[in-house]
C-alpha positions as protocol buffer text, in pm:
chain_id: "A"
residue {
  index: 1
  type: MET
  ca { x: 543 y: 1854 z: -460 }
}
residue {
  index: 2
  type: LEU
  ca { x: 808 y: 1740 z: -213 }
}
residue {
  index: 3
  type: SER
  ca { x: 635 y: 1856 z: 104 }
}
residue {
  index: 4
  type: TYR
  ca { x: 439 y: 1538 z: 187 }
}
residue {
  index: 5
  type: ARG
  ca { x: 580 y: 1329 z: 471 }
}
residue {
  index: 6
  type: HIS
  ca { x: 415 y: 1007 z: 580 }
}
residue {
  index: 7
  type: SER
  ca { x: 552 y: 1037 z: 933 }
}
residue {
  index: 8
  type: PHE
  ca { x: 242 y: 1242 z: 1022 }
}
residue {
  index: 9
  type: HIS
  ca { x: 8 y: 962 z: 908 }
}
residue {
  index: 10
  type: ALA
  ca { x: 186 y: 633 z: 989 }
}
residue {
  index: 11
  type: GLY
  ca { x: -34 y: 358 z: 1126 }
}
residue {
  index: 12
  type: ASN
  ca { x: -366 y: 520 z: 1038 }
}
residue {
  index: 13
  type: PRO
  ca { x: -662 y: 329 z: 884 }
}
residue {
  index: 14
  type: ALA
  ca { x: -531 y: 401 z: 533 }
}
residue {
  index: 15
  type: ASP
  ca { x: -204 y: 226 z: 619 }
}
residue {
  index: 16
  type: ILE
  ca { x: -395 y: -71 z: 751 }
}
residue {
  index: 17
  type: ILE
  ca { x: -581 y: -151 z: 430 }
}
residue {
  index: 18
  type: LYS
  ca { x: -274 y: -72 z: 220 }
}
residue {
  index: 19
  type: HIS
  ca { x: -46 y: -300 z: 417 }
}
residue {
  index: 20
  type: LEU
  ca { x: -300 y: -579 z: 462 }
}
residue {
  index: 21
  type: VAL
  ca { x: -328 y: -607 z: 84 }
}
residue {
  index: 22
  type: LEU
  ca { x: 46 y: -562 z: 30 }
}
residue {
  index: 23
  type: ALA
  ca { x: 142 y: -830 z: 283 }
}
residue {
  index: 24
  type: HIS
  ca { x: -107 y: -1075 z: 132 }
}
residue {
  index: 25
  type: VAL
  ca { x: 28 y: -1020 z: -220 }
}
residue {
  index: 26
  type: LEU
  ca { x: 391 y: -1052 z: -107 }
}
residue {
  index: 27
  type: GLU
  ca { x: 321 y: -1369 z: 92 }
}
residue {
  index: 28
  type: TYR
  ca { x: 152 y: -1516 z: -215 }
}
residue {
  index: 29
  type: MET
  ca { x: 456 y: -1434 z: -430 }
}
residue {
  index: 30
  type: THR
  ca { x: 678 y: -1637 z: -196 }
}
residue {
  index: 31
  type: ARG
  ca { x: 471 y: -1953 z: -246 }
}
residue {
  index: 32
  type: LYS
  ca { x: 681 y: -2021 z: -555 }
}
residue {
  index: 33
  type: GLU
  ca { x: 1053 y: -2077 z: -520 }
}
residue {
  index: 34
  type: ALA
  ca { x: 1132 y: -1865 z: -826 }
}
residue {
  index: 35
  type: GLY
  ca { x: 1254 y: -1514 z: -750 }
}
residue {
  index: 36
  type: TYR
  ca { x: 1046 y: -1202 z: -806 }
}
residue {
  index: 37
  type: ASP
  ca { x: 1092 y: -824 z: -815 }
}
residue {
  index: 38
  type: TYR
  ca { x: 913 y: -584 z: -581 }
}
residue {
  index: 39
  type: ILE
  ca { x: 888 y: -224 z: -702 }
}
residue {
  index: 40
  type: ASP
  ca { x: 779 y: 50 z: -459 }
}
residue {
  index: 41
  type: THR
  ca { x: 733 y: 375 z: -654 }
}
residue {
  index: 42
  type: HIS
  ca { x: 676 y: 612 z: -358 }
}
residue {
  index: 43
  type: SER
  ca { x: 853 y: 453 z: -64 }
}
residue {
  index: 44
  type: GLY
  ca { x: 875 y: 715 z: 211 }
}
residue {
  index: 45
  type: ALA
  ca { x: 1117 y: 670 z: 501 }
}
residue {
  index: 46
  type: GLY
  ca { x: 1041 y: 300 z: 552 }
}
residue {
  index: 47
  type: LEU
  ca { x: 1000 y: 296 z: 931 }
}
residue {
  index: 48
  type: PHE
  ca { x: 827 y: 541 z: 1165 }
}
residue {
  index: 49
  type: GLU
  ca { x: 868 y: 611 z: 1534 }
}
residue {
  index: 50
  type: LEU
  ca { x: 524 y: 678 z: 1681 }
}
residue {
  index: 51
  type: ASN
  ca { x: 668 y: 886 z: 1965 }
}
residue {
  index: 52
  type: SER
  ca { x: 818 y: 1131 z: 1716 }
}
residue {
  index: 53
  type: ALA
  ca { x: 697 y: 1490 z: 1702 }
}
residue {
  index: 54
  type: ASP
  ca { x: 537 y: 1430 z: 1361 }
}
residue {
  index: 55
  type: ALA
  ca { x: 335 y: 1125 z: 1467 }
}
residue {
  index: 56
  type: GLN
  ca { x: 239 y: 1282 z: 1799 }
}
residue {
  index: 57
  type: LYS
  ca { x: 116 y: 1600 z: 1629 }
}
residue {
  index: 58
  type: THR
  ca { x: -164 y: 1416 z: 1448 }
}
residue {
  index: 59
  type: GLN
  ca { x: -179 y: 1085 z: 1645 }
}
residue {
  index: 60
  type: GLU
  ca { x: -355 y: 924 z: 1350 }
}
residue {
  index: 61
  type: TYR
  ca { x: -220 y: 585 z: 1456 }
}
residue {
  index: 62
  type: GLN
  ca { x: -455 y: 603 z: 1756 }
}
residue {
  index: 63
  type: GLN
  ca { x: -745 y: 559 z: 1514 }
}
residue {
  index: 64
  type: GLY
  ca { x: -567 y: 278 z: 1331 }
}
residue {
  index: 65
  type: ILE
  ca { x: -307 y: 29 z: 1452 }
}
residue {
  index: 66
  type: ALA
  ca { x: -353 y: 123 z: 1821 }
}
residue {
  index: 67
  type: LYS
  ca { x: -714 y: 1 z: 1802 }
}
residue {
  index: 68
  type: LEU
  ca { x: -599 y: -336 z: 1665 }
}
residue {
  index: 69
  type: TRP
  ca { x: -303 y: -391 z: 1897 }
}
residue {
  index: 70
  type: GLU
  ca { x: -491 y: -628 z: 2130 }
}
residue {
  index: 71
  type: TYR
  ca { x: -694 y: -792 z: 1853 }
}
residue {
  index: 72
  type: GLN
  ca { x: -825 y: -1135 z: 1957 }
}
residue {
  index: 73
  type: GLY
  ca { x: -1074 y: -1202 z: 1676 }
}
residue {
  index: 74
  type: GLU
  ca { x: -1104 y: -1488 z: 1430 }
}
residue {
  index: 75
  type: SER
  ca { x: -985 y: -1318 z: 1110 }
}
residue {
  index: 76
  type: SER
  ca { x: -663 y: -1493 z: 1016 }
}
residue {
  index: 77
  type: ALA
  ca { x: -566 y: -1211 z: 779 }
}
residue {
  index: 78
  type: LEU
  ca { x: -602 y: -956 z: 1058 }
}
residue {
  index: 79
  type: VAL
  ca { x: -415 y: -1174 z: 1308 }
}
residue {
  index: 80
  type: ASP
  ca { x: -129 y: -1211 z: 1059 }
}
residue {
  index: 81
  type: TYR
  ca { x: -119 y: -836 z: 997 }
}
residue {
  index: 82
  type: VAL
  ca { x: -115 y: -744 z: 1366 }
}
residue {
  index: 83
  type: ASN
  ca { x: 157 y: -1001 z: 1432 }
}
residue {
  index: 84
  type: LEU
  ca { x: 358 y: -854 z: 1146 }
}
residue {
  index: 85
  type: ILE
  ca { x: 342 y: -506 z: 1300 }
}
residue {
  index: 86
  type: LYS
  ca { x: 421 y: -649 z: 1645 }
}
residue {
  index: 87
  type: SER
  ca { x: 739 y: -804 z: 1503 }
}
residue {
  index: 88
  type: PHE
  ca { x: 878 y: -449 z: 1467 }
}
residue {
  index: 89
  type: ASN
  ca { x: 807 y: -373 z: 1833 }
}
residue {
  index: 90
  type: ASN
  ca { x: 866 y: -510 z: 2179 }
}
residue {
  index: 91
  type: GLU
  ca { x: 563 y: -541 z: 2407 }
}
residue {
  index: 92
  type: SER
  ca { x: 420 y: -196 z: 2340 }
}
residue {
  index: 93
  type: LEU
  ca { x: 343 y: -11 z: 2018 }
}
residue {
  index: 94
  type: ALA
  ca { x: 636 y: 219 z: 1938 }
}
residue {
  index: 95
  type: PHE
  ca { x: 714 y: 173 z: 1568 }
}
residue {
  index: 96
  type: TYR
  ca { x: 512 y: 135 z: 1251 }
}
residue {
  index: 97
  type: PRO
  ca { x: 674 y: -5 z: 934 }
}
residue {
  index: 98
  type: GLY
  ca { x: 618 y: 153 z: 597 }
}
residue {
  index: 99
  type: SER
  ca { x: 580 y: -54 z: 283 }
}
residue {
  index: 100
  type: PRO
  ca { x: 960 y: -93 z: 229 }
}
residue {
  index: 101
  type: LYS
  ca { x: 1016 y: -259 z: 568 }
}
residue {
  index: 102
  type: ILE
  ca { x: 705 y: -475 z: 525 }
}
residue {
  index: 103
  type: ALA
  ca { x: 833 y: -585 z: 183 }
}
residue {
  index: 104
  type: GLU
  ca { x: 1178 y: -658 z: 328 }
}
residue {
  index: 105
  type: ARG
  ca { x: 1020 y: -927 z: 547 }
}
residue {
  index: 106
  type: TYR
  ca { x: 898 y: -1114 z: 239 }
}
residue {
  index: 107
  type: LEU
  ca { x: 1196 y: -1063 z: 7 }
}
residue {
  index: 108
  type: ARG
  ca { x: 1423 y: -1367 z: -5 }
}
residue {
  index: 109
  type: ARG
  ca { x: 1779 y: -1407 z: -132 }
}
residue {
  index: 110
  type: GLN
  ca { x: 1651 y: -1477 z: -485 }
}
residue {
  index: 111
  type: ASP
  ca { x: 1424 y: -1170 z: -489 }
}
residue {
  index: 112
  type: LYS
  ca { x: 1496 y: -802 z: -561 }
}
residue {
  index: 113
  type: GLY
  ca { x: 1346 y: -488 z: -408 }
}
residue {
  index: 114
  type: TRP
  ca { x: 1340 y: -147 z: -578 }
}
residue {
  index: 115
  type: PHE
  ca { x: 1250 y: 160 z: -370 }
}
residue {
  index: 116
  type: PHE
  ca { x: 1197 y: 512 z: -505 }
}
residue {
  index: 117
  type: GLU
  ca { x: 1174 y: 832 z: -300 }
}
residue {
  index: 118
  type: LEU
  ca { x: 1219 y: 1200 z: -391 }
}
residue {
  index: 119
  type: HIS
  ca { x: 1187 y: 1381 z: -58 }
}
residue {
  index: 120
  type: PRO
  ca { x: 1550 y: 1449 z: 46 }
}
residue {
  index: 121
  type: LYS
  ca { x: 1509 y: 1377 z: 418 }
}
residue {
  index: 122
  type: ASP
  ca { x: 1292 y: 1070 z: 367 }
}
residue {
  index: 123
  type: LEU
  ca { x: 1535 y: 943 z: 103 }
}
residue {
  index: 124
  type: GLN
  ca { x: 1818 y: 965 z: 357 }
}
residue {
  index: 125
  type: LEU
  ca { x: 1610 y: 781 z: 617 }
}
residue {
  index: 126
  type: LEU
  ca { x: 1507 y: 519 z: 361 }
}
residue {
  index: 127
  type: GLU
  ca { x: 1870 y: 453 z: 269 }
}
residue {
  index: 128
  type: GLN
  ca { x: 1951 y: 405 z: 638 }
}
residue {
  index: 129
  type: ASN
  ca { x: 1651 y: 178 z: 697 }
}
residue {
  index: 130
  type: MET
  ca { x: 1714 y: -42 z: 393 }
}
residue {
  index: 131
  type: GLN
  ca { x: 2092 y: -75 z: 409 }
}
residue {
  index: 132
  type: GLY
  ca { x: 2268 y: -408 z: 451 }
}
residue {
  index: 133
  type: LYS
  ca { x: 2117 y: -613 z: 170 }
}
residue {
  index: 134
  type: LYS
  ca { x: 2258 y: -599 z: -182 }
}
residue {
  index: 135
  type: SER
  ca { x: 1924 y: -714 z: -324 }
}
residue {
  index: 136
  type: LEU
  ca { x: 1752 y: -394 z: -204 }
}
residue {
  index: 137
  type: ARG
  ca { x: 1804 y: -89 z: -425 }
}
residue {
  index: 138
  type: VAL
  ca { x: 1708 y: 262 z: -310 }
}
residue {
  index: 139
  type: ARG
  ca { x: 1683 y: 533 z: -575 }
}
residue {
  index: 140
  type: GLY
  ca { x: 1630 y: 907 z: -534 }
}
residue {
  index: 141
  type: GLU
  ca { x: 1430 y: 927 z: -854 }
}
residue {
  index: 142
  type: ASP
  ca { x: 1075 y: 980 z: -979 }
}
residue {
  index: 143
  type: GLY
  ca { x: 903 y: 649 z: -913 }
}
residue {
  index: 144
  type: PHE
  ca { x: 648 y: 697 z: -1190 }
}
residue {
  index: 145
  type: LYS
  ca { x: 927 y: 701 z: -1449 }
}
residue {
  index: 146
  type: GLY
  ca { x: 1143 y: 457 z: -1255 }
}
residue {
  index: 147
  type: LEU
  ca { x: 878 y: 187 z: -1281 }
}
residue {
  index: 148
  type: LEU
  ca { x: 889 y: 195 z: -1660 }
}
residue {
  index: 149
  type: GLY
  ca { x: 1264 y: 138 z: -1653 }
}
residue {
  index: 150
  type: LEU
  ca { x: 1223 y: -186 z: -1457 }
}
residue {
  index: 151
  type: VAL
  ca { x: 954 y: -368 z: -1656 }
}
residue {
  index: 152
  type: PRO
  ca { x: 962 y: -632 z: -1778 }
}
residue {
  index: 153
  type: PRO
  ca { x: 1195 y: -762 z: -1504 }
}
residue {
  index: 154
  type: ALA
  ca { x: 1448 y: -1033 z: -1574 }
}
residue {
  index: 155
  type: SER
  ca { x: 1269 y: -1255 z: -1322 }
}
residue {
  index: 156
  type: ARG
  ca { x: 945 y: -1232 z: -1523 }
}
residue {
  index: 157
  type: ARG
  ca { x: 765 y: -1214 z: -1187 }
}
residue {
  index: 158
  type: ALA
  ca { x: 688 y: -887 z: -1011 }
}
residue {
  index: 159
  type: CYS
  ca { x: 450 y: -695 z: -788 }
}
residue {
  index: 160
  type: ILE
  ca { x: 434 y: -319 z: -788 }
}
residue {
  index: 161
  type: LEU
  ca { x: 300 y: -77 z: -526 }
}
residue {
  index: 162
  type: MET
  ca { x: 215 y: 276 z: -638 }
}
residue {
  index: 163
  type: ASP
  ca { x: 97 y: 511 z: -362 }
}
residue {
  index: 164
  type: PRO
  ca { x: 181 y: 871 z: -453 }
}
residue {
  index: 165
  type: PRO
  ca { x: 96 y: 1147 z: -204 }
}
residue {
  index: 166
  type: TYR
  ca { x: -176 y: 1292 z: -432 }
}
residue {
  index: 167
  type: GLU
  ca { x: -74 y: 1642 z: -332 }
}
residue {
  index: 168
  type: ILE
  ca { x: -106 y: 1729 z: -699 }
}
residue {
  index: 169
  type: LYS
  ca { x: -449 y: 1648 z: -837 }
}
residue {
  index: 170
  type: THR
  ca { x: -295 y: 1506 z: -1156 }
}
residue {
  index: 171
  type: ASP
  ca { x: -142 y: 1221 z: -952 }
}
residue {
  index: 172
  type: TYR
  ca { x: -468 y: 1026 z: -984 }
}
residue {
  index: 173
  type: GLN
  ca { x: -454 y: 1014 z: -1361 }
}
residue {
  index: 174
  type: GLN
  ca { x: -74 y: 991 z: -1362 }
}
residue {
  index: 175
  type: ALA
  ca { x: -95 y: 675 z: -1152 }
}
residue {
  index: 176
  type: ALA
  ca { x: -346 y: 518 z: -1392 }
}
residue {
  index: 177
  type: LEU
  ca { x: -140 y: 623 z: -1695 }
}
residue {
  index: 178
  type: MET
  ca { x: 190 y: 485 z: -1565 }
}
residue {
  index: 179
  type: ILE
  ca { x: 39 y: 158 z: -1448 }
}
residue {
  index: 180
  type: ASN
  ca { x: -122 y: 113 z: -1789 }
}
residue {
  index: 181
  type: LYS
  ca { x: 210 y: 184 z: -1964 }
}
residue {
  index: 182
  type: ALA
  ca { x: 387 y: -68 z: -1741 }
}
residue {
  index: 183
  type: TYR
  ca { x: 109 y: -323 z: -1800 }
}
residue {
  index: 184
  type: LYS
  ca { x: 154 y: -295 z: -2177 }
}
residue {
  index: 185
  type: ARG
  ca { x: 520 y: -387 z: -2133 }
}
residue {
  index: 186
  type: PHE
  ca { x: 458 y: -652 z: -1868 }
}
residue {
  index: 187
  type: SER
  ca { x: 99 y: -772 z: -1850 }
}
residue {
  index: 188
  type: SER
  ca { x: 151 y: -1056 z: -1602 }
}
residue {
  index: 189
  type: GLY
  ca { x: 270 y: -842 z: -1310 }
}
residue {
  index: 190
  type: THR
  ca { x: 58 y: -767 z: -1004 }
}
residue {
  index: 191
  type: TYR
  ca { x: -2 y: -391 z: -979 }
}
residue {
  index: 192
  type: MET
  ca { x: -137 y: -220 z: -667 }
}
residue {
  index: 193
  type: ILE
  ca { x: -258 y: 141 z: -660 }
}
residue {
  index: 194
  type: TRP
  ca { x: -340 y: 296 z: -323 }
}
residue {
  index: 195
  type: TYR
  ca { x: -580 y: 591 z: -331 }
}
residue {
  index: 196
  type: PRO
  ca { x: -731 y: 834 z: -75 }
}
residue {
  index: 197
  type: VAL
  ca { x: -1094 y: 939 z: -88 }
}
residue {
  index: 198
  type: VAL
  ca { x: -1099 y: 1316 z: -44 }
}
residue {
  index: 199
  type: ASP
  ca { x: -1315 y: 1393 z: -347 }
}
residue {
  index: 200
  type: ARG
  ca { x: -1527 y: 1096 z: -459 }
}
residue {
  index: 201
  type: GLN
  ca { x: -1545 y: 1225 z: -816 }
}
residue {
  index: 202
  type: ARG
  ca { x: -1170 y: 1183 z: -855 }
}
residue {
  index: 203
  type: ILE
  ca { x: -1197 y: 818 z: -749 }
}
residue {
  index: 204
  type: ASP
  ca { x: -1487 y: 760 z: -986 }
}
residue {
  index: 205
  type: LEU
  ca { x: -1273 y: 899 z: -1268 }
}
residue {
  index: 206
  type: LEU
  ca { x: -974 y: 688 z: -1163 }
}
residue {
  index: 207
  type: GLU
  ca { x: -1188 y: 373 z: -1163 }
}
residue {
  index: 208
  type: GLN
  ca { x: -1338 y: 452 z: -1504 }
}
residue {
  index: 209
  type: THR
  ca { x: -995 y: 526 z: -1652 }
}
residue {
  index: 210
  type: LEU
  ca { x: -872 y: 185 z: -1539 }
}
residue {
  index: 211
  type: ILE
  ca { x: -1189 y: 12 z: -1661 }
}
residue {
  index: 212
  type: ASP
  ca { x: -1145 y: 172 z: -2004 }
}
residue {
  index: 213
  type: SER
  ca { x: -771 y: 97 z: -2022 }
}
residue {
  index: 214
  type: GLY
  ca { x: -795 y: -255 z: -2160 }
}
residue {
  index: 215
  type: MET
  ca { x: -628 y: -410 z: -1856 }
}
residue {
  index: 216
  type: LYS
  ca { x: -788 y: -730 z: -1729 }
}
residue {
  index: 217
  type: ASN
  ca { x: -868 y: -869 z: -1384 }
}
residue {
  index: 218
  type: ILE
  ca { x: -894 y: -554 z: -1171 }
}
residue {
  index: 219
  type: GLN
  ca { x: -1026 y: -567 z: -813 }
}
residue {
  index: 220
  type: LEU
  ca { x: -1097 y: -283 z: -571 }
}
residue {
  index: 221
  type: PHE
  ca { x: -1090 y: -289 z: -189 }
}
residue {
  index: 222
  type: GLU
  ca { x: -1192 y: 19 z: 7 }
}
residue {
  index: 223
  type: LEU
  ca { x: -1223 y: 98 z: 378 }
}
residue {
  index: 224
  type: ALA
  ca { x: -1419 y: 404 z: 492 }
}
residue {
  index: 225
  type: THR
  ca { x: -1425 y: 516 z: 853 }
}
residue {
  index: 226
  type: GLU
  ca { x: -1704 y: 765 z: 777 }
}
residue {
  index: 227
  type: GLN
  ca { x: -1931 y: 868 z: 490 }
}
residue {
  index: 228
  type: ASP
  ca { x: -1801 y: 1078 z: 201 }
}
residue {
  index: 229
  type: THR
  ca { x: -1804 y: 1450 z: 273 }
}
residue {
  index: 230
  type: GLN
  ca { x: -1697 y: 1775 z: 112 }
}
residue {
  index: 231
  type: LEU
  ca { x: -1622 y: 1936 z: 448 }
}
residue {
  index: 232
  type: HIS
  ca { x: -1276 y: 1805 z: 539 }
}
residue {
  index: 233
  type: GLY
  ca { x: -1001 y: 1559 z: 446 }
}
residue {
  index: 234
  type: MET
  ca { x: -976 y: 1189 z: 377 }
}
residue {
  index: 235
  type: THR
  ca { x: -1274 y: 977 z: 480 }
}
residue {
  index: 236
  type: ALA
  ca { x: -1170 y: 651 z: 315 }
}
residue {
  index: 237
  type: SER
  ca { x: -893 y: 488 z: 119 }
}
residue {
  index: 238
  type: GLY
  ca { x: -849 y: 181 z: -91 }
}
residue {
  index: 239
  type: MET
  ca { x: -633 y: -44 z: -301 }
}
residue {
  index: 240
  type: ILE
  ca { x: -694 y: -124 z: -666 }
}
residue {
  index: 241
  type: VAL
  ca { x: -517 y: -444 z: -768 }
}
residue {
  index: 242
  type: ILE
  ca { x: -452 y: -561 z: -1124 }
}
residue {
  index: 243
  type: ASN
  ca { x: -381 y: -934 z: -1154 }
}
residue {
  index: 244
  type: PRO
  ca { x: -450 y: -1001 z: -783 }
}
residue {
  index: 245
  type: PRO
  ca { x: -377 y: -1338 z: -623 }
}
residue {
  index: 246
  type: TRP
  ca { x: -685 y: -1558 z: -641 }
}
residue {
  index: 247
  type: THR
  ca { x: -679 y: -1573 z: -260 }
}
residue {
  index: 248
  type: LEU
  ca { x: -699 y: -1196 z: -204 }
}
residue {
  index: 249
  type: LYS
  ca { x: -1072 y: -1140 z: -243 }
}
residue {
  index: 250
  type: LYS
  ca { x: -1158 y: -1417 z: 3 }
}
residue {
  index: 251
  type: ALA
  ca { x: -922 y: -1267 z: 262 }
}
residue {
  index: 252
  type: MET
  ca { x: -1066 y: -918 z: 218 }
}
residue {
  index: 253
  type: ASP
  ca { x: -1424 y: -1050 z: 228 }
}
residue {
  index: 254
  type: GLU
  ca { x: -1337 y: -1173 z: 577 }
}
residue {
  index: 255
  type: VAL
  ca { x: -1136 y: -880 z: 708 }
}
residue {
  index: 256
  type: LEU
  ca { x: -1304 y: -563 z: 575 }
}
residue {
  index: 257
  type: PRO
  ca { x: -1638 y: -600 z: 757 }
}
residue {
  index: 258
  type: GLU
  ca { x: -1447 y: -650 z: 1081 }
}
residue {
  index: 259
  type: LEU
  ca { x: -1225 y: -348 z: 1017 }
}
residue {
  index: 260
  type: VAL
  ca { x: -1531 y: -129 z: 965 }
}
residue {
  index: 261
  type: GLU
  ca { x: -1662 y: -242 z: 1303 }
}
residue {
  index: 262
  type: LEU
  ca { x: -1328 y: -192 z: 1477 }
}
residue {
  index: 263
  type: LEU
  ca { x: -1211 y: 134 z: 1322 }
}
residue {
  index: 264
  type: SER
  ca { x: -1502 y: 333 z: 1188 }
}
residue {
  index: 265
  type: GLN
  ca { x: -1754 y: 575 z: 1319 }
}
residue {
  index: 266
  type: ASP
  ca { x: -2118 y: 469 z: 1295 }
}
residue {
  index: 267
  type: SER
  ca { x: -2123 y: 569 z: 927 }
}
residue {
  index: 268
  type: GLY
  ca { x: -1825 y: 361 z: 812 }
}
residue {
  index: 269
  type: PHE
  ca { x: -1849 y: 118 z: 521 }
}
residue {
  index: 270
  type: PHE
  ca { x: -1641 y: -96 z: 287 }
}
residue {
  index: 271
  type: ARG
  ca { x: -1638 y: -174 z: -84 }
}
residue {
  index: 272
  type: ILE
  ca { x: -1519 y: -485 z: -265 }
}
residue {
  index: 273
  type: GLN
  ca { x: -1564 y: -476 z: -642 }
}
residue {
  index: 274
  type: GLN
  ca { x: -1444 y: -661 z: -946 }
}
residue {
  index: 275
  type: LEU
  ca { x: -1392 y: -362 z: -1175 }
}
residue {
  index: 276
  type: VAL
  ca { x: -1279 y: -573 z: -1474 }
}
residue {
  index: 277
  type: ASP
  ca { x: -1310 y: -949 z: -1516 }
}
residue {
  index: 278
  type: GLU
  ca { x: -1018 y: -1177 z: -1600 }
}
């Protein structure tokens, strides 16, 4: 359960859709002066060196952020995302930020960040990467359970990212269960669930579980670089967002078709669905 390390996968197409949605939600939260809480249930190390042995072993970033590095298109959401990643680098691509470091860019003095990680080495790296701000709390605890201890937040405003490694098949239903429990305690929060498409039936079940949960206003955004297959690993990934900003769908309508063209094989596709109405 503790073997997954994101350092092998940093900057791949799955990170791109995850962090595009995350950055949009966080930017939207800052449009109000009132403070908010950001809760990251499966944080990882926070920052990844793309010249490391792990990243170089798979070089998944070559199929993701490296293809966007010189982006000159018209999608404002994509321009903003690429500029965000460039802000962690000098002229060339050397580092890729995980969700904690992306969130740090949007967390102000009045906001709080909560970061959970169980892998011992990644927890140590996360503590190093997030040190220096009293408003950022790193916890070596189970993020599924940790979330429930933080809602409802004192700020009454919050966004939550849940992206477990899915090494255990029960993580799919565990994610839906814990988000639903948190929603019942705090129904106005924005909840984001990242998912990988390895077995489409598991995603169908995840979607149906959320549809049947009673939660309102659920949107889905998925990026596939190739068609579903039973032959090998992840072919697509997506973000399911409960209580999304009203601006999110418009941004993803613009950016996802372009990402398919830039990142996918000939058989790539995208999905944008309103799973449950407001």
